[in-house]
Amino acid sequence: KLFGVDSYVIRNFSVEKKETDAEIQSDIQSECLTMVYAGGLHYNRWKVLKQIAKSLKEINESEKRKCFLKVYSSQNLSNKIVEAINLDGASEFCGSLSASQIAEIYAGADILLHVESFDSNAIASTKYSFSTKIPEYLSAGKCVLAVGPAEVASIRYLSDFACVINDKEQMVFELKKLITDNRYRDLIKFNCEERYKKDFSRSKQEE
């Protein structure tokens, strides 16, 4: 059961957890973490990514441990949105991913990012929706970060075990903790792995 009612889970796919070349390289270059967002940018989600990028830039300019955001989306974006996402030293729009590339990109990430817009119209449209990206992310065995309003279903679900930021004013503080505190990040990763087993594993689906 999700949200207290009977429900069925539809998964795009689950990612087999294995140490790929990208993951090994990520461990070697641990002084700069990789954050990955893969998904749609409609409902003004790009505005949240823009704010995250600005916060990362501020952190990267003051902390030894840094983090770089890579944004992937198959949507055709205006130059305005691409320019808003691209922030030197903090974030980059990387275009679309094929199905065969997704697992490799997830494996090379330290943090997988899910966002929902804080705009009132977007909240009304997404309040009861549950992103299929969530089980994908959880299956990858990574630390999951979610940024968005508490009243949106996907954010509310993730708040039980992932790192969740509901207050835009606390963005820098919360991101800095996630980036610089290895134990905290590992705890979130463990919690996400356990929640995937509980809610989305094959054995769970066969019950």
Coordinates of N, CA and C in Angstrom, one line a residue:
K1 N 0.8 -1.2 0.0 CA 0.0 0.0 0.0 C 0.9 1.2 0.0
L2 N 0.5 2.2 -0.8 CA 1.2 3.5 -0.8 C 0.1 4.5 -0.5
F3 N 0.4 5.5 0.3 CA -0.5 6.6 0.7 C -1.8 6.1 1.4
G4 N -1.7 4.8 2.0 CA -2.8 4.3 2.8 C -3.9 3.7 1.9
V5 N -3.7 3.5 0.7 CA -4.7 2.9 -0.2 C -4.1 1.8 -1.0
D6 N -4.9 0.8 -1.5 CA -4.4 -0.2 -2.4 C -3.9 0.4 -3.7
S7 N -2.7 0.0 -4.1 CA -2.2 0.5 -5.3 C -1.3 -0.5 -6.0
Y8 N -1.1 -0.2 -7.3 CA -0.2 -1.1 -8.1 C 0.9 -0.2 -8.6
V9 N 2.1 -0.8 -8.6 CA 3.3 -0.1 -9.0 C 3.7 -0.5 -10.4
I10 N 3.9 0.6 -11.2 CA 4.3 0.4 -12.6 C 5.7 0.9 -12.7
R11 N 6.7 0.0 -13.0 CA 8.1 0.4 -13.1 C 8.5 0.5 -14.5
N12 N 9.2 1.5 -14.9 CA 9.8 1.6 -16.2 C 10.9 0.5 -16.4
F13 N 11.7 0.4 -15.3 CA 12.7 -0.7 -15.3 C 13.4 -0.6 -13.9
S14 N 14.1 -1.6 -13.5 CA 15.0 -1.5 -12.3 C 16.4 -1.6 -12.8
V15 N 17.3 -0.9 -12.1 CA 18.7 -0.9 -12.5 C 19.5 -1.9 -11.7
E16 N 20.2 -2.8 -12.4 CA 21.0 -3.8 -11.7 C 22.2 -3.1 -11.1
K17 N 22.4 -3.3 -9.8 CA 23.5 -2.6 -9.1 C 24.8 -3.3 -9.3
K18 N 25.7 -2.7 -10.0 CA 27.0 -3.3 -10.2 C 28.0 -2.1 -10.3
E19 N 29.3 -2.4 -10.0 CA 30.3 -1.4 -10.1 C 30.8 -1.2 -11.5
T20 N 30.3 -0.2 -12.1 CA 30.7 0.0 -13.5 C 31.9 0.9 -13.6
D21 N 32.5 1.1 -14.8 CA 33.6 2.0 -14.9 C 33.3 3.4 -14.4
A22 N 32.1 3.8 -14.7 CA 31.7 5.2 -14.3 C 31.6 5.3 -12.8
E23 N 31.2 4.2 -12.1 CA 31.1 4.2 -10.6 C 32.5 4.2 -10.0
I24 N 33.4 3.4 -10.6 CA 34.7 3.4 -10.1 C 35.4 4.7 -10.2
Q25 N 35.2 5.4 -11.4 CA 35.7 6.7 -11.6 C 35.2 7.7 -10.6
S26 N 33.9 7.6 -10.3 CA 33.2 8.4 -9.3 C 33.9 8.3 -8.0
D27 N 34.2 7.1 -7.6 CA 34.9 6.9 -6.3 C 36.2 7.5 -6.3
I28 N 37.0 7.4 -7.4 CA 38.3 8.0 -7.4 C 38.3 9.5 -7.3
Q29 N 37.3 10.1 -8.0 CA 37.2 11.6 -8.0 C 36.2 12.1 -7.0
S30 N 36.3 11.5 -5.7 CA 35.3 11.8 -4.7 C 35.3 13.2 -4.2
E31 N 36.4 14.0 -4.5 CA 36.4 15.4 -4.0 C 35.3 16.2 -4.7
C32 N 34.7 15.7 -5.8 CA 33.6 16.3 -6.5 C 32.5 15.3 -6.8
L33 N 31.4 15.4 -6.1 CA 30.3 14.5 -6.2 C 29.5 14.8 -7.5
T34 N 28.9 13.8 -8.0 CA 28.0 14.0 -9.2 C 26.5 13.8 -8.8
M35 N 25.7 14.8 -9.0 CA 24.3 14.8 -8.8 C 23.6 14.7 -10.2
V36 N 22.7 13.7 -10.3 CA 22.0 13.5 -11.6 C 20.5 13.7 -11.5
Y37 N 20.0 14.5 -12.4 CA 18.5 14.6 -12.5 C 18.2 14.1 -13.9
A38 N 17.3 13.2 -14.0 CA 16.8 12.6 -15.3 C 15.3 12.6 -15.3
G39 N 14.7 13.4 -16.2 CA 13.3 13.4 -16.3 C 12.8 14.7 -16.9
G40 N 11.5 14.9 -16.8 CA 10.8 16.0 -17.4 C 11.1 17.3 -16.7
L41 N 11.0 18.4 -17.5 CA 11.2 19.7 -16.9 C 10.0 20.6 -17.0
H42 N 8.8 20.0 -17.3 CA 7.6 20.7 -17.3 C 7.1 21.0 -15.9
Y43 N 6.0 21.7 -15.8 CA 5.5 22.2 -14.5 C 6.6 23.1 -13.8
N44 N 7.4 23.7 -14.6 CA 8.5 24.6 -14.0 C 9.5 23.9 -13.1
R45 N 9.6 22.7 -13.3 CA 10.7 22.0 -12.6 C 12.1 22.6 -12.8
W46 N 12.2 23.1 -14.0 CA 13.5 23.7 -14.4 C 13.9 24.9 -13.4
K47 N 12.9 25.5 -12.9 CA 13.2 26.6 -12.0 C 13.8 26.1 -10.7
V48 N 13.3 25.0 -10.2 CA 13.9 24.4 -9.0 C 15.3 23.9 -9.3
L49 N 15.6 23.4 -10.5 CA 16.9 23.0 -10.8 C 17.8 24.2 -10.9
K50 N 17.3 25.3 -11.4 CA 18.1 26.5 -11.4 C 18.5 27.0 -10.0
Q51 N 17.6 26.9 -9.1 CA 17.9 27.3 -7.7 C 18.9 26.3 -7.1
I52 N 18.7 25.1 -7.3 CA 19.7 24.1 -6.8 C 21.1 24.4 -7.4
A53 N 21.2 24.7 -8.7 CA 22.5 25.0 -9.3 C 23.1 26.2 -8.6
K54 N 22.3 27.2 -8.4 CA 22.9 28.4 -7.7 C 23.4 28.1 -6.3
S55 N 22.7 27.2 -5.6 CA 23.1 26.8 -4.3 C 24.4 26.0 -4.3
L56 N 24.5 25.1 -5.3 CA 25.7 24.3 -5.5 C 26.9 25.2 -5.8
K57 N 26.7 26.2 -6.6 CA 27.8 27.1 -6.9 C 28.3 27.8 -5.7
E58 N 27.4 28.2 -4.9 CA 27.8 28.9 -3.6 C 28.6 27.9 -2.7
I59 N 28.1 26.7 -2.6 CA 28.8 25.7 -1.8 C 30.2 25.4 -2.4
N60 N 30.2 25.2 -3.7 CA 31.5 24.9 -4.4 C 32.5 25.9 -4.3
E61 N 32.1 27.2 -4.1 CA 33.1 28.3 -4.0 C 33.6 28.4 -2.5
S62 N 33.0 27.7 -1.6 CA 33.4 27.8 -0.2 C 33.9 26.5 0.4
E63 N 33.5 25.4 -0.1 CA 33.8 24.1 0.5 C 34.9 23.3 -0.3
K64 N 35.6 22.4 0.4 CA 36.6 21.6 -0.3 C 35.9 20.5 -1.1
R65 N 34.8 19.9 -0.5 CA 34.0 18.9 -1.2 C 33.0 19.6 -2.0
K66 N 33.0 19.3 -3.3 CA 32.1 20.0 -4.3 C 31.1 19.0 -4.9
C67 N 30.2 19.6 -5.6 CA 29.1 18.7 -6.2 C 28.7 19.4 -7.5
F68 N 28.5 18.6 -8.6 CA 28.2 19.1 -9.9 C 26.9 18.4 -10.4
L69 N 25.9 19.2 -10.8 CA 24.6 18.7 -11.2 C 24.6 18.5 -12.7
K70 N 24.2 17.3 -13.2 CA 24.0 17.0 -14.6 C 22.5 16.7 -14.8
V71 N 22.0 17.4 -15.7 CA 20.5 17.4 -16.0 C 20.3 16.7 -17.4
Y72 N 19.5 15.6 -17.4 CA 19.1 14.9 -18.6 C 17.6 15.0 -18.8
S73 N 17.2 15.3 -20.0 CA 15.8 15.3 -20.4 C 15.7 15.2 -21.9
S74 N 14.6 14.5 -22.3 CA 14.3 14.3 -23.7 C 13.5 15.4 -24.3
Q75 N 13.1 16.3 -23.4 CA 12.2 17.4 -23.9 C 13.0 18.4 -24.7
N76 N 12.3 19.0 -25.7 CA 12.9 20.1 -26.4 C 12.8 21.4 -25.6
L77 N 13.9 22.0 -25.2 CA 13.9 23.1 -24.3 C 14.3 24.4 -25.1
S78 N 13.7 25.5 -24.6 CA 14.1 26.8 -25.2 C 15.5 27.2 -24.7
N79 N 16.1 28.1 -25.4 CA 17.4 28.6 -25.0 C 17.4 29.2 -23.6
K80 N 16.3 29.8 -23.3 CA 16.2 30.4 -22.0 C 16.3 29.4 -20.9
I81 N 15.6 28.3 -21.0 CA 15.7 27.2 -20.0 C 17.1 26.6 -19.9
V82 N 17.7 26.3 -21.1 CA 19.0 25.7 -21.1 C 20.0 26.6 -20.5
E83 N 19.9 27.9 -20.8 CA 20.8 28.9 -20.2 C 20.6 29.0 -18.7
A84 N 19.4 28.8 -18.2 CA 19.1 28.9 -16.8 C 19.7 27.7 -16.0
I85 N 19.7 26.5 -16.7 CA 20.2 25.3 -16.1 C 21.7 25.3 -16.1
N86 N 22.3 25.7 -17.2 CA 23.8 25.7 -17.3 C 24.4 26.8 -16.4
L87 N 25.1 26.4 -15.4 CA 25.8 27.4 -14.5 C 27.2 26.9 -14.3
D88 N 28.1 27.7 -14.8 CA 29.6 27.4 -14.8 C 30.0 26.9 -13.4
G89 N 30.6 25.8 -13.3 CA 31.1 25.2 -12.0 C 30.1 24.6 -11.2
A90 N 28.8 24.5 -11.6 CA 27.8 23.9 -10.8 C 26.8 23.0 -11.5
S91 N 26.5 23.3 -12.8 CA 25.5 22.4 -13.4 C 25.6 22.5 -14.9
E92 N 25.0 21.5 -15.6 CA 25.0 21.4 -17.0 C 23.8 20.6 -17.6
F93 N 23.2 21.1 -18.6 CA 22.2 20.4 -19.3 C 22.9 19.4 -20.3
C94 N 22.6 18.1 -20.2 CA 23.4 17.1 -20.9 C 22.6 16.4 -22.0
G95 N 21.3 16.9 -22.3 CA 20.5 16.3 -23.3 C 19.8 15.1 -22.9
S96 N 19.4 14.3 -23.9 CA 18.6 13.1 -23.6 C 19.4 11.8 -23.4
L97 N 18.8 10.8 -22.8 CA 19.5 9.5 -22.6 C 18.7 8.4 -23.3
S98 N 19.4 7.5 -23.8 CA 18.7 6.3 -24.4 C 18.5 5.3 -23.2
A99 N 17.6 4.3 -23.4 CA 17.4 3.4 -22.3 C 18.7 2.6 -21.9
S100 N 19.5 2.4 -22.8 CA 20.8 1.7 -22.5 C 21.8 2.5 -21.8
Q101 N 21.6 3.8 -21.8 CA 22.6 4.7 -21.1 C 22.2 5.0 -19.7
I102 N 20.9 4.8 -19.4 CA 20.4 5.3 -18.1 C 21.1 4.6 -16.9
A103 N 21.2 3.3 -17.0 CA 21.8 2.5 -15.9 C 23.3 3.0 -15.7
E104 N 24.0 3.2 -16.7 CA 25.4 3.7 -16.6 C 25.5 5.0 -16.0
I105 N 24.6 5.9 -16.3 CA 24.6 7.3 -15.8 C 24.2 7.2 -14.3
Y106 N 23.2 6.4 -13.9 CA 22.8 6.3 -12.5 C 24.0 5.7 -11.7
A107 N 24.7 4.7 -12.3 CA 25.8 4.1 -11.6 C 26.9 5.0 -11.3
G108 N 27.1 6.0 -12.2 CA 28.2 7.0 -12.0 C 27.8 8.1 -11.1
A109 N 26.6 8.2 -10.7 CA 26.1 9.3 -9.8 C 26.4 9.0 -8.4
D110 N 26.6 10.0 -7.6 CA 26.6 9.9 -6.1 C 25.2 10.2 -5.5
I111 N 24.5 11.1 -6.2 CA 23.2 11.6 -5.7 C 22.2 11.6 -6.9
L112 N 21.1 11.0 -6.7 CA 20.0 11.1 -7.7 C 19.0 12.1 -7.2
L113 N 18.6 13.0 -8.1 CA 17.8 14.1 -7.7 C 16.4 14.0 -8.3
H114 N 15.4 14.2 -7.4 CA 14.0 14.3 -7.9 C 13.5 15.7 -7.5
V115 N 12.8 16.4 -8.3 CA 12.3 17.7 -8.0 C 10.8 17.9 -8.4
E116 N 10.1 18.7 -7.6 CA 8.7 19.2 -8.0 C 8.7 20.7 -7.8
S117 N 7.9 21.3 -8.6 CA 7.8 22.8 -8.6 C 7.1 23.3 -7.4
F118 N 7.5 24.5 -6.9 CA 6.9 25.2 -5.8 C 5.8 26.1 -6.3
D119 N 5.6 26.2 -7.6 CA 4.5 27.1 -8.1 C 3.1 26.5 -7.8
S120 N 2.2 27.4 -7.4 CA 0.9 26.9 -6.9 C 0.2 26.2 -8.0
N121 N 0.2 26.6 -9.3 CA -0.4 25.8 -10.3 C 0.2 24.5 -10.5
A122 N 1.5 24.4 -10.4 CA 2.1 23.1 -10.6 C 1.8 22.2 -9.4
I123 N 1.7 22.7 -8.2 CA 1.3 21.9 -7.1 C 0.0 21.3 -7.3
A124 N -1.0 22.1 -7.8 CA -2.3 21.6 -8.0 C -2.3 20.5 -9.0
S125 N -1.4 20.5 -10.0 CA -1.4 19.5 -11.1 C -0.6 18.2 -10.6
T126 N 0.3 18.3 -9.7 CA 1.1 17.2 -9.3 C 0.8 16.7 -7.9
K127 N -0.1 17.3 -7.2 CA -0.3 17.0 -5.8 C -0.6 15.5 -5.6
Y128 N -1.3 14.8 -6.5 CA -1.6 13.4 -6.2 C -0.8 12.4 -7.2
S129 N 0.1 12.9 -7.9 CA 0.8 12.1 -8.9 C 2.1 11.5 -8.2
F130 N 2.4 10.3 -8.7 CA 3.6 9.6 -8.2 C 4.5 9.3 -9.4
S131 N 5.7 9.8 -9.4 CA 6.6 9.7 -10.5 C 7.2 8.3 -10.6
T132 N 7.1 7.7 -11.9 CA 7.7 6.4 -12.1 C 9.3 6.5 -12.0
K133 N 9.8 7.7 -11.9 CA 11.3 7.8 -11.7 C 11.7 7.4 -10.3
I134 N 10.8 7.4 -9.4 CA 11.1 7.1 -8.0 C 11.6 5.7 -7.8
P135 N 10.8 4.7 -8.3 CA 11.3 3.3 -8.2 C 12.6 3.1 -9.0
E136 N 12.7 3.7 -10.1 CA 13.9 3.6 -10.9 C 15.1 4.1 -10.1
Y137 N 15.0 5.3 -9.5 CA 16.1 5.8 -8.6 C 16.4 4.9 -7.5
L138 N 15.4 4.4 -6.8 CA 15.6 3.6 -5.6 C 16.3 2.2 -6.0
S139 N 16.0 1.7 -7.2 CA 16.5 0.5 -7.6 C 18.0 0.6 -7.9
A140 N 18.5 1.8 -8.1 CA 19.9 2.0 -8.4 C 20.8 1.9 -7.2
G141 N 20.3 1.9 -6.0 CA 21.1 1.8 -4.8 C 21.9 3.1 -4.5
K142 N 21.3 4.2 -4.8 CA 22.0 5.5 -4.6 C 21.3 6.4 -3.5
C143 N 22.0 7.4 -3.1 CA 21.4 8.4 -2.2 C 20.5 9.2 -3.1
V144 N 19.2 9.3 -2.6 CA 18.2 10.1 -3.3 C 17.9 11.4 -2.6
L145 N 17.9 12.5 -3.4 CA 17.6 13.8 -2.9 C 16.3 14.3 -3.5
A146 N 15.4 14.8 -2.8 CA 14.1 15.3 -3.4 C 14.0 16.8 -2.9
V147 N 13.6 17.6 -3.8 CA 13.4 19.0 -3.5 C 12.0 19.4 -4.0
G148 N 11.1 19.9 -3.2 CA 9.8 20.3 -3.6 C 8.9 20.5 -2.4
P149 N 7.6 20.9 -2.7 CA 6.7 21.2 -1.6 C 6.2 19.9 -0.9
A150 N 6.0 20.0 0.4 CA 5.6 18.8 1.2 C 4.3 18.2 0.8
E151 N 3.4 19.0 0.2 CA 2.0 18.5 -0.1 C 1.9 17.7 -1.4
V152 N 3.0 17.6 -2.2 CA 3.0 16.8 -3.4 C 3.3 15.4 -3.0
A153 N 2.5 14.4 -3.6 CA 2.6 13.0 -3.2 C 4.0 12.4 -3.2
S154 N 4.7 12.6 -4.3 CA 6.0 12.0 -4.5 C 7.0 12.5 -3.4
I155 N 6.9 13.8 -3.1 CA 7.8 14.4 -2.1 C 7.4 13.8 -0.7
R156 N 6.1 13.8 -0.5 CA 5.6 13.2 0.8 C 6.1 11.8 1.0
Y157 N 6.0 11.0 0.0 CA 6.5 9.6 0.0 C 8.0 9.5 0.4
L158 N 8.8 10.3 -0.3 CA 10.2 10.3 -0.2 C 10.7 10.8 1.2
S159 N 9.9 11.6 1.8 CA 10.3 12.3 3.1 C 10.5 11.3 4.2
D160 N 10.0 10.1 4.0 CA 10.1 9.1 5.1 C 11.5 8.5 5.1
F161 N 12.3 8.6 4.1 CA 13.6 7.9 4.0 C 14.7 8.6 3.2
A162 N 14.3 9.4 2.3 CA 15.3 10.1 1.4 C 15.7 11.5 2.1
C163 N 16.6 12.2 1.5 CA 16.9 13.5 1.9 C 16.0 14.5 1.2
V164 N 15.1 15.2 1.9 CA 14.1 16.0 1.3 C 14.2 17.4 1.8
I165 N 14.1 18.3 0.8 CA 14.2 19.8 1.1 C 12.9 20.4 0.7
N166 N 12.1 20.9 1.7 CA 10.8 21.5 1.4 C 10.9 23.1 1.5
D167 N 11.9 23.6 2.1 CA 12.1 25.0 2.4 C 13.2 25.5 1.5
K168 N 12.8 26.4 0.5 CA 13.8 26.9 -0.4 C 14.9 27.8 0.3
E169 N 14.5 28.4 1.5 CA 15.4 29.2 2.2 C 16.5 28.4 2.9
Q170 N 16.3 27.0 3.0 CA 17.2 26.2 3.7 C 18.0 25.4 2.7
M171 N 17.9 25.7 1.4 CA 18.5 25.0 0.3 C 20.0 24.8 0.5
V172 N 20.8 25.9 0.7 CA 22.2 25.8 0.8 C 22.6 25.0 2.0
F173 N 22.0 25.2 3.2 CA 22.3 24.5 4.4 C 22.1 23.0 4.2
E174 N 21.0 22.6 3.7 CA 20.7 21.2 3.5 C 21.6 20.5 2.5
L175 N 21.8 21.2 1.4 CA 22.7 20.6 0.4 C 24.1 20.5 0.9
K176 N 24.6 21.5 1.7 CA 25.9 21.4 2.2 C 26.1 20.2 3.1
K177 N 25.1 20.0 3.9 CA 25.1 18.8 4.8 C 25.2 17.5 4.0
L178 N 24.4 17.4 3.0 CA 24.4 16.2 2.2 C 25.7 16.0 1.5
I179 N 26.3 17.0 1.0 CA 27.5 17.0 0.2 C 28.7 16.7 1.1
T180 N 28.8 17.3 2.2 CA 30.0 17.2 3.1 C 30.0 16.1 4.1
D181 N 28.8 15.6 4.4 CA 28.7 14.6 5.5 C 28.6 13.2 4.8
N182 N 29.7 12.4 4.8 CA 29.7 11.1 4.1 C 28.8 10.1 4.8
R183 N 28.8 10.2 6.2 CA 27.9 9.2 6.9 C 26.5 9.5 6.7
Y184 N 26.1 10.8 6.7 CA 24.7 11.1 6.4 C 24.3 10.6 5.0
R185 N 25.1 10.8 4.0 CA 24.8 10.4 2.7 C 24.7 8.9 2.6
D186 N 25.6 8.2 3.3 CA 25.5 6.7 3.3 C 24.3 6.2 4.0
L187 N 23.8 6.9 5.0 CA 22.6 6.5 5.7 C 21.4 6.7 4.8
I188 N 21.4 7.8 4.1 CA 20.3 8.0 3.1 C 20.3 6.9 2.0
K189 N 21.4 6.6 1.5 CA 21.6 5.5 0.5 C 21.1 4.2 1.1
F190 N 21.4 3.9 2.3 CA 21.0 2.6 2.9 C 19.5 2.6 3.1
N191 N 18.9 3.7 3.5 CA 17.5 3.8 3.7 C 16.7 3.7 2.4
C192 N 17.3 4.2 1.3 CA 16.6 4.1 0.0 C 16.7 2.7 -0.5
E193 N 17.8 2.0 -0.3 CA 17.9 0.6 -0.7 C 16.9 -0.3 0.1
E194 N 16.7 0.0 1.4 CA 15.8 -0.8 2.2 C 14.3 -0.5 1.8
R195 N 14.1 0.7 1.4 CA 12.7 1.1 1.0 C 12.3 0.5 -0.3
Y196 N 13.3 0.4 -1.2 CA 13.1 -0.3 -2.5 C 12.7 -1.7 -2.3
K197 N 13.5 -2.4 -1.4 CA 13.2 -3.8 -1.1 C 11.8 -4.0 -0.6
K198 N 11.4 -3.0 0.3 CA 10.1 -3.1 0.9 C 8.9 -2.9 0.0
D199 N 9.0 -1.9 -0.9 CA 7.9 -1.4 -1.7 C 7.9 -1.9 -3.2
F200 N 9.1 -2.1 -3.7 CA 9.2 -2.3 -5.2 C 9.9 -3.6 -5.7
S201 N 10.5 -4.4 -4.8 CA 11.3 -5.5 -5.2 C 10.4 -6.5 -5.9
R202 N 11.0 -7.5 -6.6 CA 10.2 -8.5 -7.3 C 9.4 -9.3 -6.4
S203 N 10.0 -9.7 -5.2 CA 9.3 -10.5 -4.2 C 8.1 -9.8 -3.7
K204 N 8.3 -8.5 -3.5 CA 7.1 -7.7 -3.0 C 6.0 -7.7 -4.0
Q205 N 6.3 -7.6 -5.3 CA 5.3 -7.5 -6.3 C 4.6 -8.8 -6.5
E206 N 5.3 -9.9 -6.1 CA 4.7 -11.3 -6.3 C 3.8 -11.7 -5.1
E207 N 3.8 -10.9 -4.0 CA 2.9 -11.2 -2.9 C 1.5 -11.2 -3.2

